[in-house]
Coordinates of C-alpha atoms in Angstrom, one line a residue:
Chain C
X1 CA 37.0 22.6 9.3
X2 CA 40.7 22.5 10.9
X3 CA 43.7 21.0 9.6
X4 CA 47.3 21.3 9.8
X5 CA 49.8 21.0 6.4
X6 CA 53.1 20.2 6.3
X7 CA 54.2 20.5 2.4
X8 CA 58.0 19.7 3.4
X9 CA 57.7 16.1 3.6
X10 CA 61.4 15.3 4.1
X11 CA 64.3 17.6 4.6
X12 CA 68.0 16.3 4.3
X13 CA 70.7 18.9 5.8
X14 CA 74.5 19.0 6.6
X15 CA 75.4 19.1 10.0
X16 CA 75.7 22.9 11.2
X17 CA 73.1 23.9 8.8
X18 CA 70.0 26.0 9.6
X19 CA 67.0 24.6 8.7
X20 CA 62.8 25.9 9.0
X21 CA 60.3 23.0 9.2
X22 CA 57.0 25.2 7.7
X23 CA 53.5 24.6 9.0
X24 CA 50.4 26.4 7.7
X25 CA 47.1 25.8 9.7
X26 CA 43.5 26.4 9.2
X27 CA 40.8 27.0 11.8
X28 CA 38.3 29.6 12.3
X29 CA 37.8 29.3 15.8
X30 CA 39.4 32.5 17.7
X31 CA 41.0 30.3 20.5
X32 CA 43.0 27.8 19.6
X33 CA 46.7 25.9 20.2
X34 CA 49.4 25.1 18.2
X35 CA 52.2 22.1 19.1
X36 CA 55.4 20.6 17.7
X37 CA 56.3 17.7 18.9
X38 CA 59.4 15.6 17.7
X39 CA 59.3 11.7 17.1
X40 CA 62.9 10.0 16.5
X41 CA 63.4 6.5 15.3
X42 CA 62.4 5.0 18.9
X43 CA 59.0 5.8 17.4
X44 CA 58.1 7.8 20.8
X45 CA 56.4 11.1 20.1
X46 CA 58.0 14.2 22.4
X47 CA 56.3 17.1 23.0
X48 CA 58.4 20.4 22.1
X49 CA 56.7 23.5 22.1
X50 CA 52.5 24.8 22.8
X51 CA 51.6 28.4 21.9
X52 CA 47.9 29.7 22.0
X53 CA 46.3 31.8 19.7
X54 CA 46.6 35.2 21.6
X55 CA 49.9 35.0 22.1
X56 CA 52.3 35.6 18.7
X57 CA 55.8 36.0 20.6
X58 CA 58.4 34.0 19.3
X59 CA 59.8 31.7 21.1
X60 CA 63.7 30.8 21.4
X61 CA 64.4 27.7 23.6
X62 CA 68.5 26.5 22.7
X63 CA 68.6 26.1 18.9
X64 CA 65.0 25.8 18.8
X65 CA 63.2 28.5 17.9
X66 CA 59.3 29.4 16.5
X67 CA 57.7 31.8 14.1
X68 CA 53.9 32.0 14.6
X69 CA 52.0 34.4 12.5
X70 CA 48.3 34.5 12.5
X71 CA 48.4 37.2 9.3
X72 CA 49.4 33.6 7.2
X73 CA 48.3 31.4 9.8
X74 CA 52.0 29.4 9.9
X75 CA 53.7 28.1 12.9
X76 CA 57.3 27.2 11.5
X77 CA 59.6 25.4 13.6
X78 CA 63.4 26.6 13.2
X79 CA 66.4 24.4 14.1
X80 CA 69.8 26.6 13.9
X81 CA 73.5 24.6 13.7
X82 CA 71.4 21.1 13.2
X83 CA 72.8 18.3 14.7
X84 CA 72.8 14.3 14.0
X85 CA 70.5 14.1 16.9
X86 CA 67.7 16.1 15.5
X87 CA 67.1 13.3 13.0
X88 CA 63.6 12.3 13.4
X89 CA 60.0 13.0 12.2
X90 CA 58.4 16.5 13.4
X91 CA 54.5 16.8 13.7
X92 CA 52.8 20.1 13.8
X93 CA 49.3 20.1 15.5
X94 CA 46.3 22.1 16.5
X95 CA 43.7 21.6 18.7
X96 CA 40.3 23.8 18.9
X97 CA 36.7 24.0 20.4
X98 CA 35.6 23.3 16.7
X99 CA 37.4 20.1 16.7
X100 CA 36.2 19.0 20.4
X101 CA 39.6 19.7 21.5
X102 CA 40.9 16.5 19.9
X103 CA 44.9 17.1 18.3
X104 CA 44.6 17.2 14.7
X105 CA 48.4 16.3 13.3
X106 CA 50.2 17.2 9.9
X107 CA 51.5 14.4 8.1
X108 CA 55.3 15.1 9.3
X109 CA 58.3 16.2 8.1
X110 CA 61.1 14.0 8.2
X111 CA 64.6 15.5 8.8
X112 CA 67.6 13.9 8.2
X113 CA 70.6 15.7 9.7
X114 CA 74.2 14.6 7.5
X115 CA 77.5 14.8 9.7
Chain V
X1 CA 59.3 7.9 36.3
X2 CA 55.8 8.2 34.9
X3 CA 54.8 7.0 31.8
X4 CA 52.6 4.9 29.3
X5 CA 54.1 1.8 28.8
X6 CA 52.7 -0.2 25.4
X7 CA 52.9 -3.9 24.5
X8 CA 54.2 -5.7 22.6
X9 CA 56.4 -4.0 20.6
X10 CA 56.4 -5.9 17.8
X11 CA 53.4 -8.2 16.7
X12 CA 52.5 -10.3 13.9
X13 CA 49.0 -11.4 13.3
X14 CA 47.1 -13.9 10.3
X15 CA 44.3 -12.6 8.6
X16 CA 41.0 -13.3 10.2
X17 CA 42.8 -13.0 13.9
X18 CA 41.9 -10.9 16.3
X19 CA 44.4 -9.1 18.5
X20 CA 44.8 -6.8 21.5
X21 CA 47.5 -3.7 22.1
X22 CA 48.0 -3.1 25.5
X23 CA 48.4 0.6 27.0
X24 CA 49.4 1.3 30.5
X25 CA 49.8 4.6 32.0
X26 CA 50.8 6.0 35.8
X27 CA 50.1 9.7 34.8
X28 CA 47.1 9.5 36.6
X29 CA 45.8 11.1 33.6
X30 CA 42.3 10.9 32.6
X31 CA 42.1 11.1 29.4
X32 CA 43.7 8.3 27.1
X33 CA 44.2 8.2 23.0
X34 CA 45.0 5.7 20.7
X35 CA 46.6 6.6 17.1
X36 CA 47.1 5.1 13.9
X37 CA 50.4 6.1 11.8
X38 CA 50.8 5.3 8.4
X39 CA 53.6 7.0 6.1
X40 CA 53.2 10.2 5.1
X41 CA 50.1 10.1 6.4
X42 CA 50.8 12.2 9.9
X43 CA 49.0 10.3 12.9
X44 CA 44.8 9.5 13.0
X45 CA 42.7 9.4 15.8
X46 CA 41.1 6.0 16.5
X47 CA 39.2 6.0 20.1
X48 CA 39.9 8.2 22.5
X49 CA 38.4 8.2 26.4
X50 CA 37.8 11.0 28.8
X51 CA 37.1 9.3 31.7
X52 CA 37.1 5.4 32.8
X53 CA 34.1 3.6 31.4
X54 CA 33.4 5.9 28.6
X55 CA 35.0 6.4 25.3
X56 CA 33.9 7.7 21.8
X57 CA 35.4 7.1 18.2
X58 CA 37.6 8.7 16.3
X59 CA 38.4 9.5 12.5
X60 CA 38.9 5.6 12.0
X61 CA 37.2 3.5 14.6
X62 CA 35.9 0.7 12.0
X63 CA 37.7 -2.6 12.5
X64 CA 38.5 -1.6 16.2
X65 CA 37.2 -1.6 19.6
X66 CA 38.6 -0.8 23.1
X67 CA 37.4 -0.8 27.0
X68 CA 38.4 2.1 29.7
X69 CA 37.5 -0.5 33.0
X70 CA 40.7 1.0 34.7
X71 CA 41.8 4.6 34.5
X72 CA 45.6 3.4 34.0
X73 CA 44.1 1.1 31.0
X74 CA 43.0 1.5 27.2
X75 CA 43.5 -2.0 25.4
X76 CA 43.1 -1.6 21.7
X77 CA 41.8 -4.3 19.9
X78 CA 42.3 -4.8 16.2
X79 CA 39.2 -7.0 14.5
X80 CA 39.6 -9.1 11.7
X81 CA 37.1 -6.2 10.3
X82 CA 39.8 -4.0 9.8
X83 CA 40.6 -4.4 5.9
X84 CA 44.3 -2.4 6.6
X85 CA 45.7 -3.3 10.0
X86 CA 49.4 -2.6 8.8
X87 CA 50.2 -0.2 10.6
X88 CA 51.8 2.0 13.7
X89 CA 49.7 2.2 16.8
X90 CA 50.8 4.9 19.1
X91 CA 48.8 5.2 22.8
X92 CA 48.7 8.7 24.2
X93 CA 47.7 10.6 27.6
X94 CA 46.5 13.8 28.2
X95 CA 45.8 15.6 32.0
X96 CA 41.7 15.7 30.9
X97 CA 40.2 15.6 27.2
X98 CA 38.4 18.8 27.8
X99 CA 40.9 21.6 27.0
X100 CA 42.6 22.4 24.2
X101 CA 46.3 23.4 26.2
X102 CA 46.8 19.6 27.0
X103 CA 50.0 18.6 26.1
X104 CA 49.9 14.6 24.2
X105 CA 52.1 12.2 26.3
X106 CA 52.5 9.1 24.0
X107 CA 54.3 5.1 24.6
X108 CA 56.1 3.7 22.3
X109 CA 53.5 2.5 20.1
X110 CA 53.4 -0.8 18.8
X111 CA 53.7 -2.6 15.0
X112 CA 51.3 -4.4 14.1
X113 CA 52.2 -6.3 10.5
X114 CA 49.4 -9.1 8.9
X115 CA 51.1 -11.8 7.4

């Protein structure tokens, strides 16, 4: 079975703050993706970030930044000096062979960024 | 620009009724999604299609149905079998269904409330 947990379910911060949105996954495929996309009150889902499963680099992209580790299975989703603007509701996802390659979504976390 | 485009935005249906979402895309994508989003409940998969004239259920395909006659199209409709139609609909494109690296691009969505 796969699926994708988000225990933060909302997160309020300052502005400036740092702030780790965690995501644990479980699959036992060997080839597999990770996503994060980003949906903010227009209600449109963005796409942030894809990593496959061979490839553990972090990656930095502005204040965005990612932490996968296969030895705990997490993908956690790092936002440093938040701003207003990051307010919305982030989704982790995975897709797999063992899942038809269909996205299988966490619930969300919803951050709320504080000026 | 490219995009999916989802109608109406907003829509307000009796009990018993029947009603249609409408998704347009000009991706030239083959592969189209539809979602369900309830709160704190991440997003579910209801139909998706791979290719125009074919389609298979989801995680919650009772109460719905849809048609693929147009590779730019995926109407959703929402039968009065559906016991909990309150909800978020999101509509969502991917460059094939058949690999795992495709990147989700979603409309809008539309919400549906039953008086």
């Amino acid at each position: 079975a796969q699926k994708v947990t988000q225990a933060q379910t909302e997160i309020s911060v300052v502005e400036k703050e740092d702030v780790t949105l965690d995501c644990v996954y479980e699959t036992r495929d060997t080839t597999y993706y990770l996503f994060w996309y980003k949906q903010p009150p227009s209600g449109e889902l963005v796409f942030l970030i894809r990593r496959n499963s061979f490839d553990e680099q972090n990656e930095i992209s502005g204040r965005y930044s990612w932490n996968f580790q296969k030895s705990t299975s997490s993908f956690n989703f790092t936002i440093t000096a938040s701003q207003v603007v990051d307010s919305a509701v982030y989704f982790c996802a995975l897709t797999n062979r063992g899942g038809g390659f269909k996205t299988i979504f966490g619930a969300g976390t919803r951050l709320f960024v504080k000026a | 620009d490219g995009g999916i485009t989802q109608s109406p935005k907003y829509l307000f249906r009796k009990e018993g009724q029947n009603v249609t979402l409408s998704c347009e895309q000009n991706l030239n994508h083959d592969a189209m999604y539809w979602y369900r989003q309830d709160p704190g409940q991440g997003l579910r998969l209801i139909y998706y299609s791979q290719i125009v004239n074919d389609f298979q259920k989801g995680d919650i395909a009772e109460g719905y149905s849809v048609s693929r006659e147009k590779k730019e199209s995926f109407p959703l409709t929402v039968t009065s079998a559906q016991k909990n139609p309150t909800a978020f609909y999101l509509c969502a494109s991917s460059i094939d269904g058949s690999s795992g690296a495709n990147v989700l691009t979603f409309g809008a969505g539309s919400r549906l409330t039953v008086l």
